[in-house]
């Protein structure tokens, strides 16, 4: 049998990072091929290249012996490669049939009319063929997340693709919906469709996949039949980066409790989170993409309201009404998305650093003292060694590392007692990274309670005293960083927490 | 902080930065040669008092556009309030109480726009379009479509021809409003927060800025300035005219955009909006002096806004590159 | 797949939202009944025909606005573009170019629409600003061309064709309205074009991902809306036999009001011609009824202003309930 899809020695570079380094992937007809790897291993980039969203810098895409170049996802779909992305693209305002058949609505009378009968008939036929128990006339607005995922898959299958790419299709599904999906995938496989399946869930891989490819740091590290792998060997293949030798491990028992969460939850994101954060420790938060780490931090920071559970801050009831309230009580959150949620890119360093504290500089008649404000900004710039000429430098012109330091300076300048850091070194060069790590340690040593989310396990191990691992919205475990290894953390991150995953 | 906004130096950006200055100078030079009546002190004095209404509204519009909103109701509200102030005086209410009355009213109208926009989560152009219809309708209903003459000489003189320290009162009000707005925007926490809101509303919210309250305040301040604009307008015309200011809203938006503001918020300058307003005022004045059909002003202004908008977008792309 | 209690809760929320949205219709029904009871003139059959004639211009403008709003945009240039199209058509007619004046009028409208579309797509200007610019230029052009005068023209055939003629007792203006409603209703509900318009209006990003031509759609919709404003301009001048620069002033607001009252949500993706017909009838009946009750035009403006804000607020509230 010839392979239906072959990605041959594909490389892709993004500014500052080599996302894929000569990765090859062969997918046979009628097989489910799982692609696994840690966060940032290159899975998404590889899929986006196959789906025609990114063009590779080098390497080729060969389908049924023909070399192809895609100018967009539409081209890939025409060639027979359909993709279901993790972010749903269902049209909320339309019914199921219009979603399944969008862009391919059958027409009659020379295109003057949409042939509604056959539109609904064809859509229903696709649904039936896939075993999806839905009427084509149902409005999407009334469907559950899982049903929407099914619609998305039906749309991808309506063209009878040779290759179907599924990017974490179960991340928003409940257990029953998962079973429906697995049956559907089986059926497609039986019909000869090749399926590339990206997932973070171990059990699914062993249940579904015929073969597995593991990526690490943009390279392919293993490919083989599922039977050749065990859970342990998979995890071993995924890890293997340099792990720092020096570890921390403050005994937290002697430290005062800063923040305490009991049974904290928010529907669909965080479940029954119970943990303590001590003043003077760095609590690393690990977990796979979508495990609920950012959502947990947002609850602690007062950005989102929890549905249940409660928090205590230094022994007092803590139910912040918003960011302002939380900040006033000494809880600061540094967002993972520096450009969208952290910075005022077109304004100056001083504007950014002083923003949460602005009102403090209002003097006579409410006028700001620029002298004080500048001095304040300069002090914090120096404190974090932000490399900018003056406080009046526009943030836009700084490097990623310096931008990140500006965001940190902004929140450190409020002198928080609890600091929540979300991916504090994302998109930051090595030098700045080390500086930021040192800074985080110093803060903890000075008595600040630090919670640091990171997708890089070595980073987690380098800065944390304890590590909290999340999986599917729940806390899978809290371990001492000294005793932890990448493998043990990843194993926790891959653990599956009972029946209802969503 | 000394800079008002970020400066990057693409070609479009240069042209755009120069536009209010160069445009103003060019217009003044052109009209000075083209008309014998343009370049003299009396005409400038007239220009200054006549443009006071526009400048006040443009100052308010600067704040509104800075936070990525718009107010389409200002022209209608000025007409309505000038009617109200005229009728209040006709009803025997002393002029100072009448002025106080419409100032309160105008702040209320502004705050109404703000609350519906922010709390109701409705685009401000729809809200203010509604307010515009209501205000226009009300102005005509109150007056039966006839101008209400103002008989109070104190009011007429004070807000048009009287001078304090040799400065005409309308000009004085403009100077105070300008200085106040400038200080407020550049030197208060509130003003700096407005820049933050306009630049990145989510980041501002996550930094603890009271986004909703600040936006409502912006609309209320707009209302306050519109109130004063109405007083000056009523005084200059000597009556409360329900159809008095059809072009005011568009002129004010034009002034702010010519002054380099971004329609997507985060970028606006009080000084440059003032220049923009002066440019529009000189254009109005000069075209009248040259006996150019008043109506072609619309086309000219439309094209000027178009130019400013296109430059703004090209400049934004230069930055993004 | 969802738990039964959650499902019940969701249904209850939807019901509350339905009641909230239908409040406007209840208010309207009360208005109609009240008018019918107070005024015999209102409930006469002649008056119904009368309302039909009055709503032709509003109806065509509103169906154009419906497309624009489903797309998720807005068009503030409607009234001014209709006015200038009417003025230029009148000038063309009085210059004696005969039937050629018709394509000229349509082209003027379509030209302004195209300008709107190009500004929105290629300059990335928000639609309310782009169309405000067109409003400015069109208004200025209309005023300049007329120099404030009324443009007279003699073209009986033209007038018969666009307004004063009658077929089976219906005025030709009304026939045009029916044709436009039919055309737009067909485009929206029965063609791929319409299906893609809804898709794009619902989510431009998703539609792009699905390979739909979002930019082309925007340009086409605005150009189409402009061309319809050309038609409105011609009906306008045909009805009264002359053209004025302020002939269709404020039409954009009435059109937005009609669309919104019909229950089409601002923000895109939802709405239909049928809803807009309901909205147009509401405004038509209201204008007519209030006029019969001697409520003047200006009071009507106030009422419409309040209605638009109220309806949009209620709609927003109802949608917030739906999204829990």
XYZ file of C-alpha atoms in Angstrom, chain A residues 134-308:
175
model
C -28.637 15.074 14.805
C -31.170 16.585 12.443
C -29.729 18.750 9.674
C -32.327 21.386 10.486
C -31.224 21.985 14.069
C -29.931 25.513 14.720
C -26.326 25.369 15.897
C -27.030 27.899 18.655
C -28.963 25.210 20.507
C -26.176 22.596 20.359
C -23.761 21.618 23.089
C -20.009 22.036 22.694
C -19.652 18.363 21.883
C -22.356 18.459 19.242
C -20.679 21.457 17.664
C -17.469 19.487 17.493
C -19.384 16.781 15.631
C -20.724 19.355 13.179
C -17.192 20.520 12.612
C -16.108 16.971 11.821
C -19.134 16.426 9.591
C -18.190 19.533 7.618
C -14.659 18.253 7.181
C -15.993 14.868 6.055
C -18.640 16.197 3.683
C -16.065 16.321 0.891
C -14.945 12.726 1.505
C -11.401 13.749 2.340
C -8.518 11.369 1.896
C -6.916 12.714 5.021
C -8.682 14.120 8.069
C -6.686 16.015 10.647
C -8.191 16.211 14.131
C -6.525 18.620 16.547
C -7.419 17.654 20.108
C -10.995 16.861 19.206
C -11.898 15.619 22.672
C -10.758 18.667 24.620
C -14.306 20.015 24.900
C -16.158 16.702 25.001
C -17.818 14.801 27.808
C -17.298 11.072 28.212
C -20.371 9.991 26.242
C -19.600 12.375 23.439
C -16.102 10.995 23.347
C -17.445 7.514 22.736
C -19.595 8.788 19.891
C -16.526 10.445 18.420
C -14.438 7.280 18.706
C -17.135 5.273 16.956
C -17.147 7.906 14.246
C -13.391 7.742 13.831
C -13.580 3.951 13.603
C -16.207 4.229 10.926
C -14.098 6.677 8.909
C -11.087 4.436 9.199
C -13.217 1.581 7.912
C -14.143 3.758 4.939
C -10.458 4.187 4.081
C -9.921 7.714 5.384
C -6.524 8.460 6.892
C -6.726 10.293 10.182
C -4.040 12.348 11.836
C -4.980 12.592 15.455
C -3.405 15.077 17.821
C -4.168 14.572 21.452
C -2.910 14.967 24.957
C -4.786 11.981 26.293
C -2.806 8.793 26.685
C -5.768 6.434 26.887
C -7.163 7.695 23.580
C -3.898 7.069 21.833
C -3.762 3.455 22.925
C -7.450 2.982 22.241
C -7.537 4.555 18.781
C -4.196 4.900 17.109
C -2.665 2.429 14.680
C 0.655 4.225 14.693
C 2.209 6.979 16.748
C 4.691 9.732 15.931
C 6.334 11.660 18.750
C 7.740 15.155 18.265
C 10.121 16.959 20.566
C 11.473 20.481 20.076
C 10.491 20.534 16.424
C 12.062 17.177 15.584
C 10.613 13.764 15.109
C 11.965 11.474 17.817
C 9.944 8.319 17.283
C 7.473 6.687 14.926
C 6.027 3.226 15.148
C 3.021 0.977 15.579
C 1.085 1.620 18.758
C 2.024 -1.796 20.052
C 5.675 -0.737 20.206
C 4.941 1.921 22.791
C 3.934 1.913 26.413
C 2.811 4.904 28.399
C 6.232 5.154 29.984
C 8.147 4.874 26.761
C 5.932 7.557 25.189
C 6.596 9.968 28.017
C 10.316 9.207 27.863
C 10.309 9.996 24.190
C 8.571 13.307 24.743
C 10.906 14.644 27.407
C 14.654 14.810 27.301
C 15.574 18.436 27.407
C 18.295 19.776 29.657
C 17.083 19.814 33.190
C 18.700 22.257 35.573
C 20.947 20.728 38.152
C 20.363 23.225 40.895
C 16.962 22.719 42.399
C 15.054 24.562 45.007
C 12.899 23.108 47.649
C 12.019 25.327 50.516
C 10.177 23.369 53.145
C 6.898 25.157 52.955
C 5.570 23.867 56.242
C 7.373 26.606 58.100
C 6.209 29.355 55.770
C 3.055 31.383 56.417
C 0.114 30.627 54.156
C -0.513 33.492 51.744
C -3.335 32.253 49.597
C -5.601 29.349 50.232
C -8.118 27.971 47.751
C -10.794 25.494 48.761
C -12.888 23.595 46.232
C -12.506 26.475 43.796
C -14.176 25.981 40.417
C -15.525 27.586 37.301
C -17.785 25.671 34.977
C -15.983 24.117 32.045
C -12.524 25.267 33.119
C -11.493 24.603 36.685
C -12.748 21.883 39.001
C -12.493 21.549 42.756
C -9.121 23.246 43.095
C -7.859 23.017 46.637
C -4.327 24.125 47.438
C -2.236 26.544 49.472
C 0.328 29.058 48.325
C 2.905 30.063 50.898
C 4.636 33.382 51.318
C 8.225 32.875 50.259
C 7.767 29.941 47.916
C 7.554 29.594 44.175
C 4.709 27.280 43.280
C 5.145 26.151 39.707
C 2.010 25.257 37.787
C 2.481 22.691 35.048
C -0.008 21.079 32.739
C -0.862 20.626 29.109
C -2.447 23.259 26.939
C -6.050 23.715 27.990
C -5.596 22.046 31.380
C -7.091 25.099 33.109
C -3.911 26.749 34.384
C -4.599 30.259 33.096
C -8.231 29.927 34.120
C -7.173 29.080 37.662
C -4.888 32.098 37.823
C -7.669 34.349 36.525
C -9.893 33.205 39.376
C -7.185 34.010 41.905
C -6.603 37.429 40.312
C -10.236 38.500 40.405
C -10.593 38.611 36.617
C -13.192 35.852 36.531
C -15.606 34.932 39.286
C -15.601 31.325 40.599
C -18.847 29.346 40.447
C -18.087 27.621 43.697
